[in-house]
mmCIF file of C-alpha atoms in Angstrom:
data_model
loop_
_atom_site.group_PDB
_atom_site.id
_atom_site.type_symbol
_atom_site.label_atom_id
_atom_site.label_comp_id
_atom_site.label_asym_id
_atom_site.label_seq_id
_atom_site.Cartn_x
_atom_site.Cartn_y
_atom_site.Cartn_z
ATOM 1 C CA MET A 293 6.239 -17.837 20.668
ATOM 2 C CA SER A 294 5.665 -14.330 21.589
ATOM 3 C CA GLN A 295 3.856 -12.060 19.210
ATOM 4 C CA LYS A 296 2.834 -8.446 18.970
ATOM 5 C CA MET A 297 0.426 -7.569 15.857
ATOM 6 C CA VAL A 298 -1.793 -4.887 14.753
ATOM 7 C CA TYR A 299 -4.453 -4.427 11.725
ATOM 8 C CA VAL A 300 -5.311 -1.480 10.751
ATOM 9 C CA PRO A 301 -8.826 -1.015 10.252
ATOM 10 C CA LYS A 302 -10.287 -0.414 6.355
ATOM 11 C CA ASP A 303 -11.909 2.035 6.415
ATOM 12 C CA ILE A 304 -8.268 4.318 4.909
ATOM 13 C CA HIS A 305 -8.885 2.010 1.901
ATOM 14 C CA PHE A 306 -8.667 3.349 -1.785
ATOM 15 C CA LEU A 307 -5.736 5.860 -0.608
ATOM 16 C CA ASP A 308 -2.069 6.152 -1.863
ATOM 17 C CA LEU A 309 -0.271 4.395 0.522
ATOM 18 C CA TYR A 310 -2.321 2.188 3.787
ATOM 19 C CA LEU A 311 -1.133 0.130 6.501
ATOM 20 C CA HIS A 312 -2.468 -3.560 6.340
ATOM 21 C CA ASN A 313 -0.441 -4.522 9.415
ATOM 22 C CA PHE A 314 2.005 -4.296 11.362
ATOM 23 C CA GLY A 315 3.715 -5.906 14.422
ATOM 24 C CA GLU A 316 7.414 -8.063 15.621
ATOM 25 C CA GLU A 317 7.087 -11.365 16.259
ATOM 26 C CA LYS A 318 9.525 -14.051 18.001
ATOM 27 C CA CYS A 319 9.401 -17.078 16.287
ATOM 28 C CA THR A 320 9.908 -21.000 17.749
ATOM 29 C CA PRO A 321 11.944 -23.407 15.440
ATOM 30 C CA TYR A 322 10.796 -24.221 12.427
ATOM 31 C CA HIS A 323 7.963 -21.877 12.960
ATOM 32 C CA SER A 324 6.663 -21.358 9.442
ATOM 33 C CA TYR A 325 4.011 -19.244 6.955
ATOM 34 C CA GLY A 326 2.813 -20.242 3.678
ATOM 35 C CA PRO A 327 3.074 -21.467 0.778
ATOM 36 C CA ALA A 328 0.536 -18.664 0.468
ATOM 37 C CA ILE A 329 -0.192 -15.591 -1.784
ATOM 38 C CA ARG A 330 -0.509 -12.434 -0.140
ATOM 39 C CA GLU A 331 -2.847 -9.179 -1.244
ATOM 40 C CA TYR A 332 -0.492 -6.486 -0.586
ATOM 41 C CA HIS A 333 2.938 -5.708 0.139
ATOM 42 C CA LEU A 334 4.962 -7.067 2.747
ATOM 43 C CA ILE A 335 8.267 -6.577 4.146
ATOM 44 C CA HIS A 336 10.121 -8.504 7.230
ATOM 45 C CA TYR A 337 13.035 -7.490 8.659
ATOM 46 C CA VAL A 338 15.057 -10.582 10.616
ATOM 47 C CA LEU A 339 15.908 -8.545 14.301
ATOM 48 C CA LYS A 340 17.450 -11.746 15.953
ATOM 49 C CA GLY A 341 18.647 -15.827 14.713
ATOM 50 C CA LYS A 342 17.922 -17.130 11.548
ATOM 51 C CA GLY A 343 15.271 -18.337 8.897
ATOM 52 C CA SER A 344 14.747 -19.249 5.144
ATOM 53 C CA TYR A 345 12.664 -17.872 2.673
ATOM 54 C CA LYS A 346 11.716 -19.068 -0.885
ATOM 55 C CA ILE A 347 9.733 -17.236 -3.240
ATOM 56 C CA ASP A 348 9.828 -18.396 -6.972
ATOM 57 C CA ASN A 349 11.617 -21.707 -6.608
ATOM 58 C CA GLN A 350 14.891 -18.855 -4.899
ATOM 59 C CA LEU A 351 15.669 -20.227 -1.786
ATOM 60 C CA PHE A 352 17.614 -17.167 0.428
ATOM 61 C CA GLU A 353 18.918 -17.809 3.837
ATOM 62 C CA LEU A 354 18.706 -14.617 6.323
ATOM 63 C CA SER A 355 20.416 -13.296 9.124
ATOM 64 C CA ALA A 356 19.930 -10.158 11.633
ATOM 65 C CA GLY A 357 20.120 -6.979 9.371
ATOM 66 C CA GLN A 358 18.968 -8.597 6.469
ATOM 67 C CA GLY A 359 15.050 -8.401 5.041
ATOM 68 C CA PHE A 360 12.760 -9.769 2.704
ATOM 69 C CA LEU A 361 9.985 -8.228 0.394
ATOM 70 C CA ILE A 362 6.734 -10.475 0.026
ATOM 71 C CA PRO A 363 5.275 -9.180 -3.319
ATOM 72 C CA PRO A 364 1.315 -9.296 -3.285
ATOM 73 C CA ASP A 365 0.248 -12.404 -5.988
ATOM 74 C CA VAL A 366 3.367 -14.483 -5.500
ATOM 75 C CA VAL A 367 3.142 -17.261 -3.856
ATOM 76 C CA SER A 368 6.070 -17.655 -0.744
ATOM 77 C CA PHE A 369 7.043 -19.339 1.882
ATOM 78 C CA TYR A 370 9.208 -18.507 4.669
ATOM 79 C CA GLN A 371 10.393 -20.363 7.475
ATOM 80 C CA ALA A 372 12.308 -19.854 11.290
ATOM 81 C CA ASP A 373 16.009 -21.906 11.994
ATOM 82 C CA ALA A 374 15.550 -25.080 13.853
ATOM 83 C CA GLU A 375 18.670 -24.574 16.199
ATOM 84 C CA TYR A 376 18.192 -20.168 15.922
ATOM 85 C CA PRO A 377 14.673 -19.306 15.028
ATOM 86 C CA TRP A 378 14.730 -15.531 13.782
ATOM 87 C CA GLN A 379 12.684 -13.178 15.555
ATOM 88 C CA TYR A 380 11.482 -10.801 13.185
ATOM 89 C CA CYS A 381 9.378 -7.264 13.019
ATOM 90 C CA TRP A 382 7.410 -6.673 9.701
ATOM 91 C CA VAL A 383 4.943 -4.108 7.744
ATOM 92 C CA GLY A 384 2.104 -4.845 5.156
ATOM 93 C CA PHE A 385 0.841 -2.138 3.179
ATOM 94 C CA HIS A 386 -1.115 -0.982 0.310
ATOM 95 C CA GLY A 387 -2.430 1.673 -1.479
ATOM 96 C CA LEU A 388 -2.283 3.290 -5.251
ATOM 97 C CA GLN A 389 1.023 3.836 -4.804
ATOM 98 C CA ALA A 390 2.750 1.535 -3.757
ATOM 99 C CA LYS A 391 4.117 -0.285 -6.113
ATOM 100 C CA HIS A 392 5.363 2.854 -6.921
ATOM 101 C CA PHE A 393 7.254 3.294 -3.539
ATOM 102 C CA ILE A 394 8.982 -0.343 -3.786
ATOM 103 C CA ASN A 395 9.757 0.414 -7.799
ATOM 104 C CA GLN A 396 12.301 3.070 -6.283
ATOM 105 C CA THR A 397 14.317 0.514 -4.203
ATOM 106 C CA SER A 398 16.169 -2.181 -4.957
ATOM 107 C CA LEU A 399 13.914 -4.909 -4.834
ATOM 108 C CA THR A 400 11.778 -7.234 -6.799
ATOM 109 C CA LYS A 401 10.584 -10.680 -6.931
ATOM 110 C CA LYS A 402 13.667 -11.863 -8.175
ATOM 111 C CA GLN A 403 16.207 -9.631 -6.056
ATOM 112 C CA PRO A 404 14.397 -9.530 -2.761
ATOM 113 C CA ILE A 405 16.329 -9.704 -0.684
ATOM 114 C CA PHE A 406 17.977 -5.943 1.568
ATOM 115 C CA GLN A 407 20.568 -5.008 4.327
ATOM 116 C CA ASP A 408 19.970 -2.569 7.138
ATOM 117 C CA GLU A 409 22.577 -2.553 9.739
ATOM 118 C CA ASP A 410 21.723 0.140 10.949
ATOM 119 C CA ALA A 411 18.018 -0.934 11.990
ATOM 120 C CA SER A 412 16.296 1.883 10.597
ATOM 121 C CA PHE A 413 13.707 -0.459 9.266
ATOM 122 C CA ALA A 414 12.929 -1.751 13.299
ATOM 123 C CA THR A 415 13.080 2.039 14.815
ATOM 124 C CA HIS A 416 9.849 2.471 12.441
ATOM 125 C CA ILE A 417 7.720 -0.478 13.268
ATOM 126 C CA THR A 418 8.753 0.590 17.067
ATOM 127 C CA GLN A 419 6.871 3.850 16.639
ATOM 128 C CA MET A 420 4.258 2.839 14.850
ATOM 129 C CA LEU A 421 3.184 0.162 17.625
ATOM 130 C CA GLU A 422 3.662 2.889 20.378
ATOM 131 C CA ALA A 423 1.453 5.224 17.748
ATOM 132 C CA ASN A 424 -2.049 6.263 18.876
ATOM 133 C CA SER A 425 -3.162 7.185 15.596
ATOM 134 C CA VAL A 426 -3.556 5.375 12.204
ATOM 135 C CA LEU A 427 -2.076 8.815 10.927
ATOM 136 C CA ARG A 428 0.737 9.117 12.373
ATOM 137 C CA GLN A 429 1.303 5.075 11.821
ATOM 138 C CA THR A 430 1.201 5.719 8.437
ATOM 139 C CA ALA A 431 3.739 8.428 8.757
ATOM 140 C CA PHE A 432 6.105 6.341 9.959
ATOM 141 C CA LEU A 433 5.415 4.019 7.154
ATOM 142 C CA TYR A 434 6.171 6.674 4.948
ATOM 143 C CA LEU A 435 9.476 7.363 6.730
ATOM 144 C CA LEU A 436 10.234 3.227 6.415
ATOM 145 C CA LEU A 437 9.698 3.328 3.399
ATOM 146 C CA ASP A 438 12.111 6.434 2.283
ATOM 147 C CA ASP A 439 14.903 4.942 4.531
ATOM 148 C CA LEU A 440 14.475 1.594 2.564
ATOM 149 C CA THR A 441 15.024 3.760 -1.078
ATOM 150 C CA LYS A 442 17.751 5.541 0.541
ATOM 151 C CA SER A 443 19.799 2.598 1.344
ATOM 152 C CA ASN A 444 18.593 0.137 -0.783
ATOM 153 C CA PRO A 445 18.102 2.131 -4.059
ATOM 154 C CA ARG A 446 16.289 1.247 -7.320
ATOM 155 C CA GLN A 447 20.130 -0.311 -9.259
ATOM 156 C CA VAL A 448 20.069 1.061 -13.102
ATOM 157 C CA GLN A 449 21.486 2.904 -15.332
ATOM 158 C CA PHE A 450 20.357 6.432 -15.735
ATOM 159 C CA ASP A 451 17.728 6.303 -18.709
ATOM 160 C CA LEU A 452 15.929 9.633 -19.763
ATOM 161 C CA THR A 453 13.065 7.116 -21.485
ATOM 162 C CA ASP A 454 12.539 5.824 -17.947
ATOM 163 C CA SER A 455 12.529 9.725 -16.166
ATOM 164 C CA LYS A 456 9.752 10.509 -19.317
ATOM 165 C CA GLN A 457 7.360 7.562 -18.635
ATOM 166 C CA GLU A 458 7.715 8.314 -15.303
ATOM 167 C CA ASN A 459 7.195 12.298 -15.735
ATOM 168 C CA TYR A 460 4.237 11.086 -17.796
ATOM 169 C CA VAL A 461 2.538 9.240 -15.080
ATOM 170 C CA LYS A 462 2.799 11.423 -12.846
ATOM 171 C CA MET A 463 1.146 14.219 -15.100
ATOM 172 C CA VAL A 464 -1.545 11.481 -15.006
ATOM 173 C CA ILE A 465 -1.909 11.774 -11.203
ATOM 174 C CA ASP A 466 -1.250 15.161 -10.858
ATOM 175 C CA PHE A 467 -4.153 15.715 -13.570
ATOM 176 C CA ILE A 468 -6.858 13.389 -11.612
ATOM 177 C CA ASP A 469 -6.015 15.354 -7.906
ATOM 178 C CA MET A 470 -6.910 18.609 -9.922
ATOM 179 C CA HIS A 471 -10.029 17.522 -11.896
ATOM 180 C CA PHE A 472 -11.364 14.301 -10.408
ATOM 181 C CA SER A 473 -14.820 15.680 -9.102
ATOM 182 C CA GLY A 474 -15.886 16.751 -13.333
ATOM 183 C CA LYS A 475 -16.433 14.976 -15.814
ATOM 184 C CA LEU A 476 -13.094 13.170 -16.735
ATOM 185 C CA THR A 477 -12.093 10.115 -19.156
ATOM 186 C CA VAL A 478 -9.226 8.220 -20.610
ATOM 187 C CA PHE A 479 -9.155 10.159 -23.632
ATOM 188 C CA GLN A 480 -8.911 13.705 -21.790
ATOM 189 C CA ILE A 481 -6.070 12.382 -19.608
ATOM 190 C CA ALA A 482 -3.958 11.185 -23.065
ATOM 191 C CA ARG A 483 -4.369 14.244 -24.599
ATOM 192 C CA PHE A 484 -3.618 16.580 -22.019
ATOM 193 C CA VAL A 485 -0.504 14.408 -21.235
ATOM 194 C CA GLY A 486 0.297 14.074 -24.979
ATOM 195 C CA LEU A 487 0.718 9.687 -25.489
ATOM 196 C CA ASP A 488 -0.970 7.915 -27.505
ATOM 197 C CA ARG A 489 -4.332 6.616 -24.967
ATOM 198 C CA SER A 490 -3.680 2.845 -25.289
ATOM 199 C CA TYR A 491 0.045 3.572 -25.016
ATOM 200 C CA LEU A 492 -0.064 5.855 -21.714
ATOM 201 C CA THR A 493 -2.758 2.919 -20.354
ATOM 202 C CA SER A 494 -0.122 0.803 -21.104
ATOM 203 C CA LEU A 495 2.601 2.710 -19.154
ATOM 204 C CA PHE A 496 0.264 3.926 -16.290
ATOM 205 C CA LYS A 497 -0.360 0.084 -15.171
ATOM 206 C CA THR A 498 2.913 -1.313 -15.061
ATOM 207 C CA TYR A 499 4.139 1.808 -13.326
ATOM 208 C CA ILE A 500 1.526 2.009 -10.796
ATOM 209 C CA GLY A 501 -0.442 -1.937 -10.838
ATOM 210 C CA LEU A 502 -4.036 -0.564 -11.683
ATOM 211 C CA SER A 503 -5.626 1.091 -15.171
ATOM 212 C CA ILE A 504 -6.525 4.963 -15.377
ATOM 213 C CA GLN A 505 -9.774 4.670 -14.684
ATOM 214 C CA GLU A 506 -9.150 1.671 -11.975
ATOM 215 C CA TYR A 507 -6.965 4.293 -10.028
ATOM 216 C CA LEU A 508 -9.882 7.102 -10.943
ATOM 217 C CA VAL A 509 -12.741 5.018 -9.721
ATOM 218 C CA ASN A 510 -10.357 4.471 -6.653
ATOM 219 C CA TYR A 511 -9.670 8.096 -5.806
ATOM 220 C CA ARG A 512 -12.630 9.282 -6.446
ATOM 221 C CA LEU A 513 -13.715 6.504 -3.551
ATOM 222 C CA SER A 514 -11.099 7.384 -1.248
ATOM 223 C CA LYS A 515 -12.359 11.274 -1.593
ATOM 224 C CA ALA A 516 -16.206 10.396 -0.623
ATOM 225 C CA CYS A 517 -15.078 8.368 2.264
ATOM 226 C CA LEU A 518 -13.092 11.022 3.508
ATOM 227 C CA LEU A 519 -16.327 13.643 3.173
ATOM 228 C CA LEU A 520 -18.447 10.446 4.543
ATOM 229 C CA LYS A 521 -16.593 10.161 7.609
ATOM 230 C CA ASN A 522 -15.883 13.243 8.149
ATOM 231 C CA SER A 523 -18.675 15.968 7.126
ATOM 232 C CA ASP A 524 -22.902 15.852 6.944
ATOM 233 C CA HIS A 525 -23.136 16.455 3.871
ATOM 234 C CA ALA A 526 -25.807 14.627 1.672
ATOM 235 C CA ILE A 527 -24.907 11.577 -0.240
ATOM 236 C CA GLY A 528 -26.066 13.140 -3.252
ATOM 237 C CA ASP A 529 -23.350 16.495 -2.576
ATOM 238 C CA ILE A 530 -20.784 14.133 -1.736
ATOM 239 C CA SER A 531 -21.658 12.004 -4.854
ATOM 240 C CA ARG A 532 -21.755 15.184 -6.790
ATOM 241 C CA SER A 533 -18.497 16.621 -5.265
ATOM 242 C CA VAL A 534 -16.451 13.324 -6.469
ATOM 243 C CA GLY A 535 -17.680 13.646 -9.731
ATOM 244 C CA TYR A 536 -20.699 11.431 -10.608
ATOM 245 C CA PRO A 537 -23.733 13.462 -10.876
ATOM 246 C CA ASP A 538 -25.854 10.275 -10.407
ATOM 247 C CA SER A 539 -26.238 9.679 -6.888
ATOM 248 C CA LEU A 540 -28.039 5.822 -7.524
ATOM 249 C CA LEU A 541 -24.662 5.267 -9.397
ATOM 250 C CA PHE A 542 -22.606 6.515 -7.544
ATOM 251 C CA SER A 543 -24.242 4.509 -4.336
ATOM 252 C CA LYS A 544 -23.836 1.118 -6.408
ATOM 253 C CA LEU A 545 -20.106 1.673 -7.410
ATOM 254 C CA PHE A 546 -19.536 2.545 -3.991
ATOM 255 C CA LYS A 547 -21.426 -0.819 -2.800
ATOM 256 C CA LYS A 548 -19.609 -2.338 -5.229
ATOM 257 C CA LYS A 549 -16.070 -1.260 -4.069
ATOM 258 C CA MET A 550 -16.417 -1.145 -0.956
ATOM 259 C CA GLY A 551 -19.451 -3.732 0.012
ATOM 260 C CA ILE A 552 -21.379 -1.173 2.516
ATOM 261 C CA SER A 553 -23.697 1.293 1.197
ATOM 262 C CA PRO A 554 -22.635 5.135 1.791
ATOM 263 C CA LYS A 555 -25.477 5.685 4.050
ATOM 264 C CA ASN A 556 -24.269 2.666 5.896
ATOM 265 C CA TYR A 557 -20.534 3.338 5.977
ATOM 266 C CA ARG A 558 -21.644 6.568 7.520
ATOM 267 C CA VAL A 559 -23.272 5.207 10.317
ATOM 268 C CA GLU A 560 -20.300 2.653 10.588
ATOM 269 C CA GLN A 561 -17.958 4.836 11.004
ATOM 270 C CA LYS A 562 -19.578 7.359 13.323
ATOM 271 C CA HIS A 563 -20.435 4.604 15.535
ATOM 272 C CA ASN A 564 -16.817 3.076 15.667
ATOM 273 C CA ARG A 565 -15.906 7.059 16.453
ATOM 274 C CA GLU A 566 -18.424 6.947 19.452
ATOM 275 C CA GLU A 567 -16.839 3.947 20.385
ATOM 276 C CA LYS A 568 -13.276 4.754 20.645
ATOM 277 C CA GLU A 569 -14.084 8.375 22.060
ATOM 278 C CA GLU A 570 -16.252 6.145 25.506
ATOM 279 C CA ALA A 571 -12.785 4.332 25.776
ATOM 280 C CA GLN A 572 -10.984 7.260 26.192
#
């Protein structure tokens, strides 16, 4: 069995869309994975051979030119064929808008299979494997999802209600993007959007997979990570810049989410950057 796999560093967590891992594998007969649960979205595409995929007591038989979605928090199992074991490529990703991107496709837990006769999915995985930076790899992920959306669009009848709901969610995201550095509450956001707070909270979680408050915290911390990594600003200044006047509260929240203090995060990122520069 031959395998190419890339795991992406954890320092880009909390962004809108980030890579978890990706790669390509040529499997041996009966090679399998699971039953298991993933914490991120995972998509496989079959390059050659055959195999089977089981999710929610549904069994799917797949061959070259087909792919399958493994949603997060769902038990799944897949196995290579005994006679013609498959060779596949895959990409795992997460982020604040990962669920939103998947929702633009026809892929669901009940209908997780897609066709890609042009093999554009495989092309983008190859580009990721050849890319020399996380930024370029993530760019190819966006292209992959865009192609997947075009070739497998969401199969629903046009509904103004759905369209309006998506617009409300976008208004929340845009409002947070403009005002995250100041004092911001869910009540203020709901008032701006013009919807009941409880209804908006439920609507947002349905589309994004996070509550508005969780999204706001993660968004602020993503900005803090970038500032800690790419600037020499004092931690107190960074704390205020991302909406936390109390730097002690910011540090506690940062450590709870990231598992490391802001100071140590900055040191770790500097060390990683120096190691990478020396390797080059």
